[in-house]
CSV table of C-alpha atoms in Angstrom, one decimal:
chain,number,residue,atom,x,y,z
A,14,MET,CA,19.7,228.9,145.1
A,15,LYS,CA,21.8,228.4,142.0
A,16,SER,CA,22.2,231.2,139.5
A,17,PRO,CA,20.3,231.0,136.2
A,18,LEU,CA,23.6,230.8,134.3
A,19,VAL,CA,24.6,227.7,136.3
A,20,LEU,CA,21.2,226.1,135.6
A,21,VAL,CA,21.4,226.9,131.9
A,22,ARG,CA,25.0,225.4,131.7
A,23,THR,CA,23.9,222.3,133.5
A,24,LEU,CA,20.9,221.8,131.3
A,25,ALA,CA,23.0,222.4,128.1
A,26,SER,CA,25.5,219.8,129.3
A,27,ALA,CA,22.8,217.3,130.1
A,28,ILE,CA,21.2,217.7,126.6
A,29,LEU,CA,24.6,217.4,124.9
A,30,MET,CA,25.4,214.2,126.9
A,31,VAL,CA,22.0,212.7,126.0
A,32,ALA,CA,22.5,213.6,122.4
A,33,LEU,CA,25.9,212.0,122.3
A,34,GLY,CA,24.9,209.0,124.2
A,35,THR,CA,21.8,208.1,122.1
A,36,GLY,CA,23.2,209.3,118.8
A,37,CYS,CA,23.1,207.1,115.7
A,38,GLU,CA,25.4,204.2,115.8
A,39,THR,CA,26.0,202.5,112.5
A,40,VAL,CA,28.1,199.5,111.5
A,41,ASN,CA,31.1,199.6,109.2
A,42,THR,CA,31.5,196.4,107.1
A,43,THR,CA,34.4,195.0,105.2
A,44,GLU,CA,34.3,192.0,102.9
A,45,THR,CA,36.2,190.4,100.0
A,46,ALA,CA,35.7,192.1,96.7
A,47,GLN,CA,35.5,188.7,94.9
A,48,PRO,CA,33.7,186.3,97.3
A,49,ALA,CA,34.8,182.6,97.0
A,50,PHE,CA,31.2,181.5,97.2
A,51,GLN,CA,28.3,181.6,94.8
A,52,ARG,CA,24.9,181.8,96.3
A,53,ASN,CA,21.9,180.1,94.7
A,54,MET,CA,19.6,183.2,94.8
A,55,VAL,CA,15.9,182.6,94.4
A,56,ALA,CA,13.3,184.9,92.8
A,57,GLU,CA,10.9,186.2,95.4
A,58,LYS,CA,7.5,187.6,95.6
A,59,ARG,CA,6.9,190.1,98.4
A,60,VAL,CA,3.6,191.1,100.1
A,61,ILE,CA,4.2,194.2,102.1
A,62,THR,CA,1.5,195.5,104.4
A,63,ASP,CA,3.8,197.3,106.8
A,64,SER,CA,5.6,199.8,104.6
A,65,SER,CA,7.2,201.4,107.7
A,66,LEU,CA,9.0,198.2,108.6
A,67,ALA,CA,9.8,197.5,104.9
A,68,ARG,CA,11.5,200.8,104.7
A,69,ARG,CA,13.6,200.2,107.7
A,70,VAL,CA,14.4,196.5,107.6
A,71,GLN,CA,14.8,195.2,104.0
A,72,VAL,CA,15.3,191.7,102.7
A,73,GLN,CA,18.2,192.0,100.3
A,74,GLY,CA,18.1,188.5,98.9
A,75,VAL,CA,17.3,184.9,99.6
A,76,ASN,CA,19.4,181.9,98.8
A,77,VAL,CA,18.6,178.2,99.1
A,78,SER,CA,20.7,175.1,99.4
A,79,GLU,CA,20.1,171.4,100.1
A,80,GLY,CA,22.4,169.2,102.1
A,81,PRO,CA,23.2,165.5,101.7
A,82,GLY,CA,20.4,164.7,104.1
A,83,GLY,CA,17.8,166.3,101.8
A,84,PHE,CA,16.8,169.1,104.1
A,85,LEU,CA,16.2,172.5,102.5
A,86,LYS,CA,18.3,175.3,104.0
A,87,VAL,CA,17.3,178.9,103.4
A,88,GLN,CA,19.3,182.1,104.2
A,89,ALA,CA,18.0,185.6,103.9
A,90,GLU,CA,20.1,188.8,104.1
A,91,VAL,CA,18.4,191.5,106.0
A,92,LEU,CA,19.6,195.1,106.0
A,93,ASN,CA,18.7,197.9,108.4
A,94,THR,CA,18.5,200.9,106.0
A,95,THR,CA,18.2,203.4,108.9
A,96,ARG,CA,21.0,204.8,111.0
A,97,SER,CA,19.4,203.7,114.2
A,98,TYR,CA,19.0,200.4,116.1
A,99,GLN,CA,16.0,198.3,115.0
A,100,ARG,CA,14.2,195.4,116.4
A,101,PHE,CA,12.2,192.9,114.4
A,102,ALA,CA,11.0,189.4,114.4
A,103,TYR,CA,10.9,186.7,111.7
A,104,LYS,CA,9.2,183.4,111.2
A,105,TRP,CA,9.7,180.7,108.6
A,106,GLU,CA,6.8,178.8,107.2
A,107,TRP,CA,7.4,175.6,105.4
A,108,PHE,CA,5.4,173.9,102.6
A,109,ASP,CA,5.5,170.4,101.0
A,110,LYS,CA,5.3,169.8,97.3
A,111,ASP,CA,1.5,170.0,97.4
A,112,GLY,CA,1.6,173.4,99.1
A,113,ASN,CA,0.5,172.1,102.5
A,114,LEU,CA,1.9,173.8,105.5
A,115,VAL,CA,4.4,171.7,107.5
A,116,GLU,CA,4.0,172.7,111.1
A,117,GLY,CA,6.2,172.0,114.1
A,118,PRO,CA,7.0,173.3,117.5
A,119,SER,CA,10.0,175.1,116.0
A,120,SER,CA,8.0,177.2,113.7
A,121,VAL,CA,8.1,180.2,116.0
A,122,ALA,CA,8.7,184.0,115.7
A,123,VAL,CA,12.4,184.8,116.5
A,124,THR,CA,13.3,188.2,117.7
A,125,ARG,CA,16.4,189.9,116.3
A,126,GLN,CA,18.1,193.2,116.7
A,127,VAL,CA,20.2,195.0,114.1
A,128,GLU,CA,22.4,198.1,114.4
A,129,GLY,CA,22.1,201.0,112.0
A,130,LYS,CA,23.2,200.2,108.4
A,131,GLU,CA,24.0,196.7,109.5
A,132,SER,CA,23.1,193.7,107.5
A,133,LEU,CA,22.7,190.2,109.0
A,134,PHE,CA,21.8,186.8,107.8
A,135,ILE,CA,18.8,184.8,109.1
A,136,GLN,CA,18.8,181.1,108.5
A,137,GLY,CA,16.1,178.5,108.5
A,138,VAL,CA,16.2,174.7,108.1
A,139,ALA,CA,13.2,172.8,106.9
A,140,PRO,CA,11.7,170.6,109.6
A,141,ASN,CA,11.8,167.5,107.3
A,142,VAL,CA,12.8,166.3,103.8
A,143,SER,CA,9.2,166.6,102.4
A,144,VAL,CA,9.5,170.4,102.5
A,145,ARG,CA,10.0,172.0,99.0
A,146,ASP,CA,9.1,175.6,99.6
A,147,PHE,CA,9.1,178.3,102.2
A,148,ARG,CA,7.8,181.7,103.2
A,149,LEU,CA,9.6,184.3,105.4
A,150,LYS,CA,7.5,186.6,107.5
A,151,LEU,CA,8.9,189.8,109.2
A,152,TYR,CA,7.2,191.4,112.1
A,153,GLU,CA,7.7,194.9,113.5
A,154,ASN,CA,6.2,194.7,117.0
A,155,ALA,CA,9.2,192.8,118.4
A,156,ARG,CA,10.4,193.6,122.0
B,20,MET,CA,-39.8,209.0,133.4
B,21,ASN,CA,-41.6,205.7,132.7
B,22,ARG,CA,-40.8,202.5,134.6
B,23,THR,CA,-39.4,200.7,131.5
B,24,LEU,CA,-36.8,203.3,130.8
B,25,VAL,CA,-35.7,203.2,134.5
B,26,SER,CA,-35.3,199.5,134.3
B,27,VAL,CA,-33.3,199.6,131.1
B,28,LEU,CA,-31.0,202.3,132.5
B,29,LEU,CA,-30.6,200.3,135.8
B,30,ALA,CA,-29.7,197.2,133.9
B,31,ALA,CA,-27.2,199.1,131.7
B,32,ALA,CA,-25.6,200.6,134.8
B,33,VAL,CA,-25.3,197.2,136.5
B,34,ALA,CA,-23.8,195.7,133.3
B,35,VAL,CA,-21.2,198.5,133.1
B,36,LEU,CA,-20.3,198.1,136.8
B,37,LEU,CA,-19.9,194.4,136.6
B,38,GLY,CA,-18.0,194.6,133.3
B,39,GLY,CA,-15.6,197.1,134.8
B,40,CYS,CA,-14.8,194.7,137.6
B,41,SER,CA,-13.9,191.7,135.5
B,42,THR,CA,-10.6,191.3,133.7
B,43,GLN,CA,-11.0,189.9,130.2
B,44,ALA,CA,-8.4,187.4,129.1
B,45,THR,CA,-7.4,187.3,125.4
B,46,TYR,CA,-5.7,184.5,123.5
B,47,VAL,CA,-2.4,185.2,121.9
B,48,ASP,CA,-0.3,183.0,119.6
B,49,PRO,CA,2.4,181.4,121.7
B,50,ALA,CA,4.6,181.1,118.6
B,51,GLY,CA,4.1,184.8,117.9
B,52,THR,CA,5.5,188.1,119.3
B,53,ARG,CA,2.7,189.1,121.5
B,54,THR,CA,3.5,186.9,124.5
B,55,LEU,CA,4.6,188.6,127.7
B,56,SER,CA,8.2,188.6,128.6
B,57,ASN,CA,10.2,189.9,131.6
B,58,VAL,CA,13.7,189.9,132.9
B,59,GLY,CA,13.4,187.6,135.9
B,60,GLU,CA,12.0,184.5,134.1
B,61,ILE,CA,12.5,182.3,131.1
B,62,ASN,CA,9.3,183.1,129.1
B,63,VAL,CA,7.5,181.2,126.4
B,64,GLN,CA,9.3,183.2,123.7
B,65,ASP,CA,12.7,182.4,125.2
B,66,TRP,CA,11.9,178.6,125.2
B,67,ASN,CA,10.6,178.9,121.7
B,68,MET,CA,13.8,180.7,120.5
B,69,ALA,CA,16.1,178.3,122.3
B,70,SER,CA,14.4,175.2,121.0
B,71,GLU,CA,14.3,176.7,117.4
B,72,ALA,CA,18.0,177.4,117.5
B,73,MET,CA,18.8,173.9,118.9
B,74,VAL,CA,16.7,172.1,116.4
B,75,ASN,CA,17.9,174.2,113.4
B,76,SER,CA,21.5,173.6,114.5
B,77,LEU,CA,21.1,169.8,115.0
B,78,ILE,CA,19.4,169.4,111.7
B,79,ALA,CA,21.8,171.6,109.8
B,80,LYS,CA,25.1,170.4,111.4
B,81,HIS,CA,24.4,166.7,112.1
B,82,ILE,CA,21.3,165.3,110.4
B,83,ASN,CA,21.4,167.2,107.1
B,84,SER,CA,25.1,166.5,106.7
B,85,GLY,CA,24.3,162.7,106.6
B,86,ASN,CA,26.2,161.9,109.8
B,87,LEU,CA,23.3,160.5,111.7
B,88,LYS,CA,23.6,156.7,112.1
B,89,GLY,CA,20.8,154.7,113.6
B,90,SER,CA,19.8,151.2,114.8
B,91,GLY,CA,16.1,152.0,115.2
B,92,PRO,CA,13.2,151.2,112.9
B,93,GLU,CA,13.8,152.1,109.2
B,94,GLY,CA,17.4,153.0,110.1
B,95,ARG,CA,16.3,155.9,112.4
B,96,ALA,CA,18.6,156.9,115.2
B,97,VAL,CA,17.4,156.1,118.7
B,98,MET,CA,17.9,159.0,121.1
B,99,ALA,CA,17.4,159.1,124.9
B,100,ILE,CA,17.4,162.1,127.1
B,101,SER,CA,20.1,162.4,129.6
B,102,ARG,CA,20.5,165.0,132.4
B,103,ILE,CA,19.5,168.6,131.7
B,104,VAL,CA,21.0,170.6,134.5
B,105,ASN,CA,19.2,173.7,135.7
B,106,ASN,CA,21.8,176.2,137.0
B,107,THR,CA,19.5,179.1,137.2
B,108,SER,CA,17.9,180.7,140.3
B,109,ILE,CA,14.4,179.9,139.1
B,110,GLN,CA,12.5,176.7,139.2
B,111,ILE,CA,11.9,175.5,135.6
B,112,ASP,CA,10.6,172.4,133.9
B,113,THR,CA,13.3,171.5,131.4
B,114,ASP,CA,10.6,169.7,129.3
B,115,MET,CA,9.7,173.3,128.1
B,116,LEU,CA,12.9,172.9,126.0
B,117,VAL,CA,13.4,169.2,125.6
B,118,LYS,CA,9.9,168.2,124.6
B,119,LYS,CA,10.0,170.8,121.8
B,120,ILE,CA,13.3,169.4,120.5
B,121,ARG,CA,12.0,165.9,120.8
B,122,VAL,CA,8.8,166.6,118.9
B,123,SER,CA,10.8,168.4,116.1
B,124,LEU,CA,13.4,165.6,115.8
B,125,LEU,CA,10.7,163.0,115.6
B,126,GLY,CA,9.1,165.1,112.9
B,127,THR,CA,12.3,164.9,110.8
B,128,GLY,CA,11.6,161.2,110.2
B,129,LYS,CA,15.3,160.5,111.1
B,130,VAL,CA,15.1,160.1,114.9
B,131,VAL,CA,13.0,158.2,117.4
B,132,ALA,CA,13.1,158.9,121.1
B,133,ASP,CA,13.6,156.1,123.6
B,134,ILE,CA,11.2,156.8,126.5
B,135,THR,CA,12.2,153.7,128.4
B,136,ALA,CA,15.7,155.0,129.3
B,137,GLY,CA,16.1,157.8,131.7
B,138,LEU,CA,18.2,158.9,134.6
B,139,GLY,CA,15.3,159.3,136.9
B,140,GLY,CA,13.6,156.1,135.7
B,141,PRO,CA,11.7,155.5,132.5
B,142,GLU,CA,9.3,158.2,131.3
B,143,ASP,CA,6.9,155.4,130.3
B,144,PRO,CA,7.1,152.5,132.9
B,145,LEU,CA,4.8,150.3,130.9
B,146,ALA,CA,6.8,150.7,127.7
B,147,ALA,CA,9.9,149.9,129.7
B,148,GLU,CA,8.3,146.7,131.1
B,149,ALA,CA,7.2,145.7,127.6
B,150,LYS,CA,10.7,146.2,126.3
B,151,ARG,CA,12.2,144.1,129.0
B,152,GLU,CA,9.7,141.4,128.4
B,153,GLN,CA,10.5,141.3,124.7
B,154,GLN,CA,14.2,141.3,125.4
B,155,PHE,CA,13.8,138.4,127.8
B,156,LEU,CA,11.6,136.3,125.5
B,157,GLY,CA,13.6,137.3,122.4
B,158,THR,CA,10.4,137.7,120.4
B,159,GLN,CA,11.5,140.9,118.8
B,160,LYS,CA,14.9,142.5,118.2
B,161,VAL,CA,15.0,145.5,120.5
B,162,ALA,CA,18.0,147.8,120.8
B,163,ALA,CA,19.3,147.6,124.3
B,164,ARG,CA,21.0,151.0,124.3
B,165,PRO,CA,20.1,154.2,122.5
B,166,ASP,CA,22.4,155.4,119.6
B,167,TYR,CA,22.5,158.9,121.0
B,168,THR,CA,21.9,160.7,124.3
B,169,LEU,CA,21.0,164.3,124.6
B,170,SER,CA,22.2,166.3,127.6
B,171,GLY,CA,22.3,169.9,128.5
B,172,LYS,CA,22.6,172.8,130.9
B,173,ILE,CA,20.8,176.1,131.4
B,174,ILE,CA,22.8,178.8,133.0
B,175,GLU,CA,21.8,182.2,134.3
B,176,ASN,CA,23.7,185.5,134.7
B,177,ARG,CA,22.1,188.7,136.1
B,178,THR,CA,23.5,192.2,136.2
B,179,ARG,CA,22.4,195.7,137.0
B,180,GLN,CA,23.6,199.1,136.0
B,181,GLY,CA,21.8,202.2,137.2
B,182,ASN,CA,18.1,201.6,136.7
B,183,ARG,CA,18.6,198.9,134.1
B,184,THR,CA,18.6,195.2,134.9
B,185,GLU,CA,19.7,192.5,132.6
B,186,SER,CA,19.3,188.7,132.6
B,187,THR,CA,21.2,186.3,130.4
B,188,TYR,CA,20.1,182.7,130.0
B,189,VAL,CA,22.5,180.3,128.3
B,190,PHE,CA,21.1,177.1,126.8
B,191,GLN,CA,23.8,174.5,126.2
B,192,MET,CA,23.2,171.1,124.6
B,193,ALA,CA,25.2,168.2,123.5
B,194,LEU,CA,24.5,165.0,121.6
B,195,ALA,CA,26.8,162.0,122.4
B,196,THR,CA,27.2,158.6,120.8
B,197,ARG,CA,27.3,155.3,122.6
B,198,ASP,CA,31.0,155.7,122.8
B,199,GLY,CA,30.5,158.9,124.9
B,200,LEU,CA,31.8,161.1,122.1
B,201,ALA,CA,30.0,164.4,121.6
B,202,VAL,CA,29.1,164.7,117.9
B,203,TRP,CA,27.1,167.8,118.1
B,204,GLU,CA,27.1,170.7,120.6
B,205,GLU,CA,25.3,174.0,120.6
B,206,GLU,CA,24.9,177.1,122.7
B,207,LYS,CA,22.2,179.7,122.5
B,208,THR,CA,22.3,182.8,124.6
B,209,ILE,CA,19.3,185.0,125.3
B,210,THR,CA,19.8,188.3,126.9
B,211,LYS,CA,17.0,190.6,128.1
B,212,GLN,CA,17.1,194.1,129.6
B,213,ALA,CA,14.5,196.1,131.4
B,214,ARG,CA,14.3,199.5,133.0
B,215,ARG,CA,13.3,199.5,136.6
B,216,SER,CA,10.2,201.5,137.4
B,217,ALA,CA,10.8,204.8,139.3
B,218,VAL,CA,7.7,204.1,141.3
B,219,GLY,CA,7.8,200.9,143.4
B,220,TRP,CA,4.6,199.2,142.4
């Protein structure tokens, strides 16, 4: 039988290894101080029902553009405000000029993963040229 | 205890026993996040995400840029489906991906699908026969060949480390013109991990 000292040492090493292995992993980001682009940011209205998700994964801004084909293209910057890996899902909803929902098989929830303190861009393209407005939904229960 | 009370209790007990034996199914939104997923298969959510990525890319990179040229009705591009290769170890119906893309592209108002052209024969034999008849009689101008063909491949990669298993499914698609030039290509990779259960059931 192993001595208590050996057992304590083994246990302490295991705890240390677990702590090191699953510790917070964040992302360091570098970008140009004066970006060459100018985004067309849009004013947003947010309805937050899951404050726990809103605290952890935040939408930093939304910008919109339109190509020569007339399709609306939307980009949202999402930031993981925590120091740990997070999972979330998002879904775009598209509306025509009368406010009617434009549905299609591609209007689905998409799962994304983001490292601690990392920001990423999620993009959506309108399903057709009749789309004039959009809504972005964020879900927490993503696998 | 009176007879009525005994009957009620007996009925309740039977209901509880029968209810306990049955498994109640619940409906979930297939476009949501509550569908089931596992490592060994391409699940509904994977098909959804792959088709969403393909459609977004095709619209953003090719259709919205104004590069789409068509000979179909109202200047729409005529697209036919070519070979979609399944290089995975599982049996899949590639229409889980292709049909979603087709429906979305038709919804753009810029593309129509030719269902009379196909490698394994026409998808709609009656439409193919009608098209041949019109071409023969010359009653209506019908495009003989599609403007674009859509082809693709689905690849699988599996790996295991310790008690964790991982599956990667790579969806590759290309859109080619009549000249055989690929004018759009996209690849979407979906990777899933799972921890194997310590107990074998």
